[in-house]
XYZ file of C-alpha atoms in Angstrom:
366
model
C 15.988 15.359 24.118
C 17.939 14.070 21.203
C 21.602 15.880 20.223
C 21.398 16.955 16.902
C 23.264 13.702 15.620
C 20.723 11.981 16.440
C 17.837 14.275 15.480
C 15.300 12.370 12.766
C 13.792 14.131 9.716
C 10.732 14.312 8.452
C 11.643 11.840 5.627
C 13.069 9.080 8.082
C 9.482 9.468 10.064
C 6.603 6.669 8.388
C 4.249 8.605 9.866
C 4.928 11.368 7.331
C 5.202 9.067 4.029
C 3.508 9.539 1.009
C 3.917 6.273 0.320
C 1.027 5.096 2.609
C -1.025 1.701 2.371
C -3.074 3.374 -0.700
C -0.027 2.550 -2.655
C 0.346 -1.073 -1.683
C -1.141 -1.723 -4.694
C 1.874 -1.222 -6.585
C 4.062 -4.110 -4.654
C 3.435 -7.228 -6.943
C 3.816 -10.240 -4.130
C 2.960 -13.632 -5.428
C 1.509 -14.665 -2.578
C -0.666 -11.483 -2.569
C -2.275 -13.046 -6.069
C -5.841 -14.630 -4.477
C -7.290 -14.854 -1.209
C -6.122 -16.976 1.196
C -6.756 -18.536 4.549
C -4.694 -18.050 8.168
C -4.531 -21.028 9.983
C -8.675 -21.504 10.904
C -11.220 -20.669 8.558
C -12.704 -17.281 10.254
C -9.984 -15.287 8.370
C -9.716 -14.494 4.579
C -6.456 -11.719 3.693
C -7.590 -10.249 0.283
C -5.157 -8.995 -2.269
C -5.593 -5.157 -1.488
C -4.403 -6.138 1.896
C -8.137 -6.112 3.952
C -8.376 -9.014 6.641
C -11.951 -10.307 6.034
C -13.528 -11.972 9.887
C -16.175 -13.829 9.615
C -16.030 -15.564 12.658
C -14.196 -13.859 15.512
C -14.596 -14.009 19.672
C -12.090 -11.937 21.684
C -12.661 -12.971 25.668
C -12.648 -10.187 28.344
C -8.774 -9.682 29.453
C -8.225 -10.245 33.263
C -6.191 -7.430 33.656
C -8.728 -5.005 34.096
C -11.116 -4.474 37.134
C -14.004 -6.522 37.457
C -16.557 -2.957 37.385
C -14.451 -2.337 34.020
C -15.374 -5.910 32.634
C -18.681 -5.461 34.025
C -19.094 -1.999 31.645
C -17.695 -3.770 28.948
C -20.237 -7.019 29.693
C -23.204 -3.943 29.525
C -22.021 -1.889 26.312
C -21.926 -5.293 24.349
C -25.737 -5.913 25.322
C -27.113 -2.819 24.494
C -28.587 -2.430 21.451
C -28.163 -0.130 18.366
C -30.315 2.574 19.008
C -30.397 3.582 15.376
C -30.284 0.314 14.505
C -27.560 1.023 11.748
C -28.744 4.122 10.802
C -27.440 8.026 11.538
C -30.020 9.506 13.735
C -31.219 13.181 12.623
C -28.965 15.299 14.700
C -31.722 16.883 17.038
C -32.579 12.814 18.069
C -28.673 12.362 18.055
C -28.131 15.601 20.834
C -31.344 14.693 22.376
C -29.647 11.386 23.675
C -26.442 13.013 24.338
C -27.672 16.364 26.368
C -29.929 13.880 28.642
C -27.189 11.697 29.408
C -24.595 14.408 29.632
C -27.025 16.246 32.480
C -27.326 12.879 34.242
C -23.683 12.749 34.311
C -23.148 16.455 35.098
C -25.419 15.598 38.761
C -23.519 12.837 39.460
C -20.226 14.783 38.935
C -20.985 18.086 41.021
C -21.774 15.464 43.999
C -18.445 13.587 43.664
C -16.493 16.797 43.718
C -16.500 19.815 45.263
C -16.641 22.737 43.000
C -18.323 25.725 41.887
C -20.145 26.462 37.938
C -20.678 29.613 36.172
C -21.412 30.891 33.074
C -18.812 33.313 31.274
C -17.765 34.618 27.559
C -14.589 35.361 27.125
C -13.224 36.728 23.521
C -16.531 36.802 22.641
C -16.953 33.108 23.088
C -19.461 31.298 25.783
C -18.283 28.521 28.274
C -18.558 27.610 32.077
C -15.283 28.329 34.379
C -15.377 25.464 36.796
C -13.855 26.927 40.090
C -12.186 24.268 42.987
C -13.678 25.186 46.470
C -10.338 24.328 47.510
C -7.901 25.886 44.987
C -4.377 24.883 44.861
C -1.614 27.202 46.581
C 0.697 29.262 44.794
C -0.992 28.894 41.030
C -2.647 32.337 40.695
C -3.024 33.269 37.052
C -3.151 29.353 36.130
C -5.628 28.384 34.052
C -6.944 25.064 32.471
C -8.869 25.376 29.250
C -11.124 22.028 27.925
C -12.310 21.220 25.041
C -15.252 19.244 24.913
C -16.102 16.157 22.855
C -18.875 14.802 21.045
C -17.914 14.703 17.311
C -18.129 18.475 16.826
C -21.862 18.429 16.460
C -22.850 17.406 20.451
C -21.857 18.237 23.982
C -22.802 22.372 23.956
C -22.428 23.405 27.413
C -20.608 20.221 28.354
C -18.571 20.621 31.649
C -17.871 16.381 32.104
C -14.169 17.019 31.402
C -13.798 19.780 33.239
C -15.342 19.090 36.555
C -13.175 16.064 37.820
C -9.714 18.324 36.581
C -10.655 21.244 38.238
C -11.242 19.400 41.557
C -7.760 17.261 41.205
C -5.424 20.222 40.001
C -6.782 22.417 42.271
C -7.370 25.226 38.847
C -10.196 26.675 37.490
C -10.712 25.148 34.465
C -12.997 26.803 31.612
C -15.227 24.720 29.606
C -15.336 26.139 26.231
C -19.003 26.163 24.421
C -17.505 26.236 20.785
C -20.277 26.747 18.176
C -20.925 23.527 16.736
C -21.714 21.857 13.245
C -23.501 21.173 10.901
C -24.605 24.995 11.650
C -21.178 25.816 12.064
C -18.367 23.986 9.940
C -14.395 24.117 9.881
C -13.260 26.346 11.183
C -15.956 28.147 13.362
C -14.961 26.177 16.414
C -10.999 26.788 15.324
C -11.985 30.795 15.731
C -14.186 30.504 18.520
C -10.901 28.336 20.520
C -8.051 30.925 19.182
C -10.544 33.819 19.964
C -10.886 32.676 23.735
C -6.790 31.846 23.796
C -6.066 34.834 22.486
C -8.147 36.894 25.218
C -6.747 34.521 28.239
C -3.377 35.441 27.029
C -4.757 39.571 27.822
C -4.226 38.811 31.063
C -1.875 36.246 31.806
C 1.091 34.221 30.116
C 0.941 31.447 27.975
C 3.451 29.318 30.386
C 0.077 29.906 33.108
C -2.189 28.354 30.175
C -2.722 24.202 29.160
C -5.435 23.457 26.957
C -6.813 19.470 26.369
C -9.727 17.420 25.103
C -11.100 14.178 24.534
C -12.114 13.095 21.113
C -13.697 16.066 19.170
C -12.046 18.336 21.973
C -8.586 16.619 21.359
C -8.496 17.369 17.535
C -9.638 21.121 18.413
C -6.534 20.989 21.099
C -4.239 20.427 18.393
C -6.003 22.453 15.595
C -5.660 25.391 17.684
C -2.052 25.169 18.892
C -1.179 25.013 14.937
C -3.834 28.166 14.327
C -2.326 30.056 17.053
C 1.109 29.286 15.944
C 0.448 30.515 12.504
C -0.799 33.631 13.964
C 2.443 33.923 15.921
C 0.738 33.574 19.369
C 2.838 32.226 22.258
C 1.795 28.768 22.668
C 0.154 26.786 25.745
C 2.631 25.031 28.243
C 0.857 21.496 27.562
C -1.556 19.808 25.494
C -4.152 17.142 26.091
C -4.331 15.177 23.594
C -7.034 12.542 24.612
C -7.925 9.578 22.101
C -8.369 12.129 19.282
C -6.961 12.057 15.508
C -4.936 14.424 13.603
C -5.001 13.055 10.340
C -8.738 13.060 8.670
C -6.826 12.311 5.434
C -6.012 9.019 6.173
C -7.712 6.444 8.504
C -6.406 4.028 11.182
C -6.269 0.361 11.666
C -8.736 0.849 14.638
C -11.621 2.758 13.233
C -12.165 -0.630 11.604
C -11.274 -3.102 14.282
C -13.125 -1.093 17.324
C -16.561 -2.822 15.454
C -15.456 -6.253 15.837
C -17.569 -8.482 17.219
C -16.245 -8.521 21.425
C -14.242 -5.313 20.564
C -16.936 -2.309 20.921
C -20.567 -1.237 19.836
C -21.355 -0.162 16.194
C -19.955 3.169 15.721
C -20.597 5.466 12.671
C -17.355 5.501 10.465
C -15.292 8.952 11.644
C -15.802 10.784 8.541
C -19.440 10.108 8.208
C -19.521 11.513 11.866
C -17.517 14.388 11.366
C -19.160 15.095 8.078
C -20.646 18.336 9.412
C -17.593 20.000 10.709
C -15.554 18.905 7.946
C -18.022 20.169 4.777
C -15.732 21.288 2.508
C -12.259 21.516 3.965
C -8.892 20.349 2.055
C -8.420 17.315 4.239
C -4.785 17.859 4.477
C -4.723 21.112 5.982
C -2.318 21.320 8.256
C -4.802 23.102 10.578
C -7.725 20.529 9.723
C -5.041 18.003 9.953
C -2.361 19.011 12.206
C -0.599 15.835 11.695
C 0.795 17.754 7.993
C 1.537 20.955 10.097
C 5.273 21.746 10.935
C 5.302 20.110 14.560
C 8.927 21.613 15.610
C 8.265 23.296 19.048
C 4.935 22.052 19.442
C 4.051 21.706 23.544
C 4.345 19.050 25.564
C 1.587 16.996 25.156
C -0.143 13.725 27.174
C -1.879 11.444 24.813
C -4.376 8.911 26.500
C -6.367 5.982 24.625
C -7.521 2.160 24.777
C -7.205 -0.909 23.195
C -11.221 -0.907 22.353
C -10.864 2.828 21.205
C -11.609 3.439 17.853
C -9.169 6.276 17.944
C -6.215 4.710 19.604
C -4.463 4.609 16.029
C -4.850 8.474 15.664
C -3.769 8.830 18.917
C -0.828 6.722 18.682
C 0.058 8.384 14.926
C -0.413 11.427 16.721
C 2.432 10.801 19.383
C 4.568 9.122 16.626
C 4.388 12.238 14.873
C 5.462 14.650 17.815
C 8.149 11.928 18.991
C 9.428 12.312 14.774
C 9.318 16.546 15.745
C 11.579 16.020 19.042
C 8.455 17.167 21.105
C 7.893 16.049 24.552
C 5.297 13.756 24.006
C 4.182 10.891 26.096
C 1.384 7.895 25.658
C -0.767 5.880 28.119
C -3.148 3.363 26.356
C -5.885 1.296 28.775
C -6.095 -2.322 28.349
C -9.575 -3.296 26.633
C -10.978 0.210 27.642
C -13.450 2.066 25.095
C -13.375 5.555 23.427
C -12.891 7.765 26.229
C -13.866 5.689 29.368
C -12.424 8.499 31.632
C -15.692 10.530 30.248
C -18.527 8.328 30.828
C -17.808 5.948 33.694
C -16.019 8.010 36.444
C -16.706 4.460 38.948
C -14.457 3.212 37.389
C -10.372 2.110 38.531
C -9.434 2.873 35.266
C -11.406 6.212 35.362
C -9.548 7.425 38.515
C -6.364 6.742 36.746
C -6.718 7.883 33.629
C -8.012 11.668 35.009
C -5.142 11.478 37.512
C -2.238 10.965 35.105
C -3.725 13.883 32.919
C -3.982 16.384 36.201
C -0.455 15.599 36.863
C 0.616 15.999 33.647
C -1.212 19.577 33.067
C -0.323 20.886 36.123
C 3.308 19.889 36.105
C 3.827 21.862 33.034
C 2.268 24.898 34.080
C 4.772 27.796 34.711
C 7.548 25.285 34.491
């Protein structure tokens, strides 16, 4: 922690300027004046500041493990399945639901737990149950948030399965209602409405909440909710490879589409379209990046270099750093949006989940 002499405000923090790279227009720079050239010819700098590639090959690192650069190899061959396009959703969850229930089998036979439906606060989920629960942590609870651009991933238990068996916790998989039949802020109500009922029967020091990508922005979104509704909050947050800030975008959600980088991805706000509809884009709940962060929980956030949303993850933890929050980082070398979802074979998979059981569980009733 920081003594107060040393305490930043929210003016000395970039990450909360107004003054953001849509006003780099104003700087007159000669040598801003006409295109230019770097050094080879594969790279043209325009005057509004975008870096135009025409020509660029980024080899495999050797850093990571060869079944990591063998997953990368495979993603890079596949092809489009839309072929550019956005699928109608019911193709879109089609794809997702079969590949999520593939993933689900080989999950429940790597670890040992139990499945059941529930509703609590009126909500639906699954409570994933360790056959071997951890001593001493009655009343603990782990709450996920699953991911899938708020529009897939209903019944989704991917996240919660491999937690569950290394923290030893139940851990209840949240079925939030999802858009486009439900926009901002259904899934906001139907998160606060389940928090609000855990907290009924136990305290919000025996309570952590995280997500990946969809479920990471809901993490956050409901902390702020629940704050403005003067609820205690969580003891930790995961935040994984998520954005708070649908106002502005990040260097990476145009980089991750570079040719060696990552598959084609549908820009964030076309994907999130949906969920967004109408919504001010800088509300501090939508956004909680432009919330008042002071005394916000500890919170783990996790990303890659390939991720599309490694710069909202890494604004993010600027952001809580600038608000004196406990907030910590781990970033992958070369390793896609949320790798620690799809390819649990993985080195880097077995990492990644056990730095965020450690984390969650260390905070609890600390």
């Amino acid at each position: 922690m920081r003594s107060a002499s040393m305490a930043w405000t929210r003016q000395e923090c970039s990450i909360f300027s107004d003054k953001t790279a849509k006003d780099a227009g104003r700087i007159t720079m000669t040598e801003l004046a006409a295109p230019r050239s770097s050094r080879g010819p594969s790279v043209t700098f325009l005057p509004d500041g975008t870096t135009h590639i025409v020509d660029l090959h980024v080899p495999l690192p050797t850093s990571i493990s060869a079944a990591a650069a063998n997953m990368i190899r495979l993603r890079n061959s596949l092809p489009d399945p839309t072929n550019g396009l956005t699928a109608p959703i019911e193709i879109e969850r089609k794809f997702y639901d079969e590949a999520q229930a593939i993933l689900e089998v080989q999950l429940l036979e790597m670890y040992a737990v139990s499945v059941e439906s529930v509703t609590v606060g009126g909500v639906p989920g699954r409570l994933v149950t360790p056959r071997d629960p951890a001593p001493g942590t009655h009343g603990q609870l782990l709450v996920n948030l699953h991911g899938g651009a708020f529009k897939l991933g209903a019944r989704s238990i991917a996240e919660a399965v491999p937690i569950a068996a290394r923290t030893g916790l139940p851990v209840l998989a949240v079925d939030y209602r999802l858009a486009p039949e439900h926009s901002y802020p259904a899934a906001v109500d139907d998160t606060v409405a389940v928090y609000r009922a855990l907290l009924e029967t136990r305290a919000a020091k025996d309570i952590a909440i995280y997500g990946s990508s969809a479920g990471a922005v809901l993490a956050a979104q409901a902390v702020v909710r629940a704050r403005q509704l003067a609820l205690p909050l969580p003891a930790a947050i995961g935040f994984f490879s998520g954005t708070a800030d649908f106002n502005r975008t990040g260097d990476t959600e145009a980089l991750f589409g570079v040719i060696g980088l990552a598959p084609r991805v549908t820009a964030v706000l076309e994907q999130a379209r949906g969920y967004l509809a109408d919504a001010h884009l800088s509300d501090p709940v939508l956004s909680p990046i432009h919330a008042n962060l002071d005394g916000f929980p500890p919170t783990l956030c996790m990303s890659g270099t390939r991720d599309f949303f490694l710069s909202g993850t890494c604004n993010f933890h600027r952001a809580l750093l600038c608000a004196d929050v406990d907030a910590r980082l781990v970033v992958f070398d070369a390793m896609p949006h949320v790798h620690w979802t799809k390819y649990p074979e993985l080195l880097e998979t077995t990492e990644a989940l056990d730095i965020q059981a450690r984390f969650l569980t260390e905070h609890l009733s600390s």
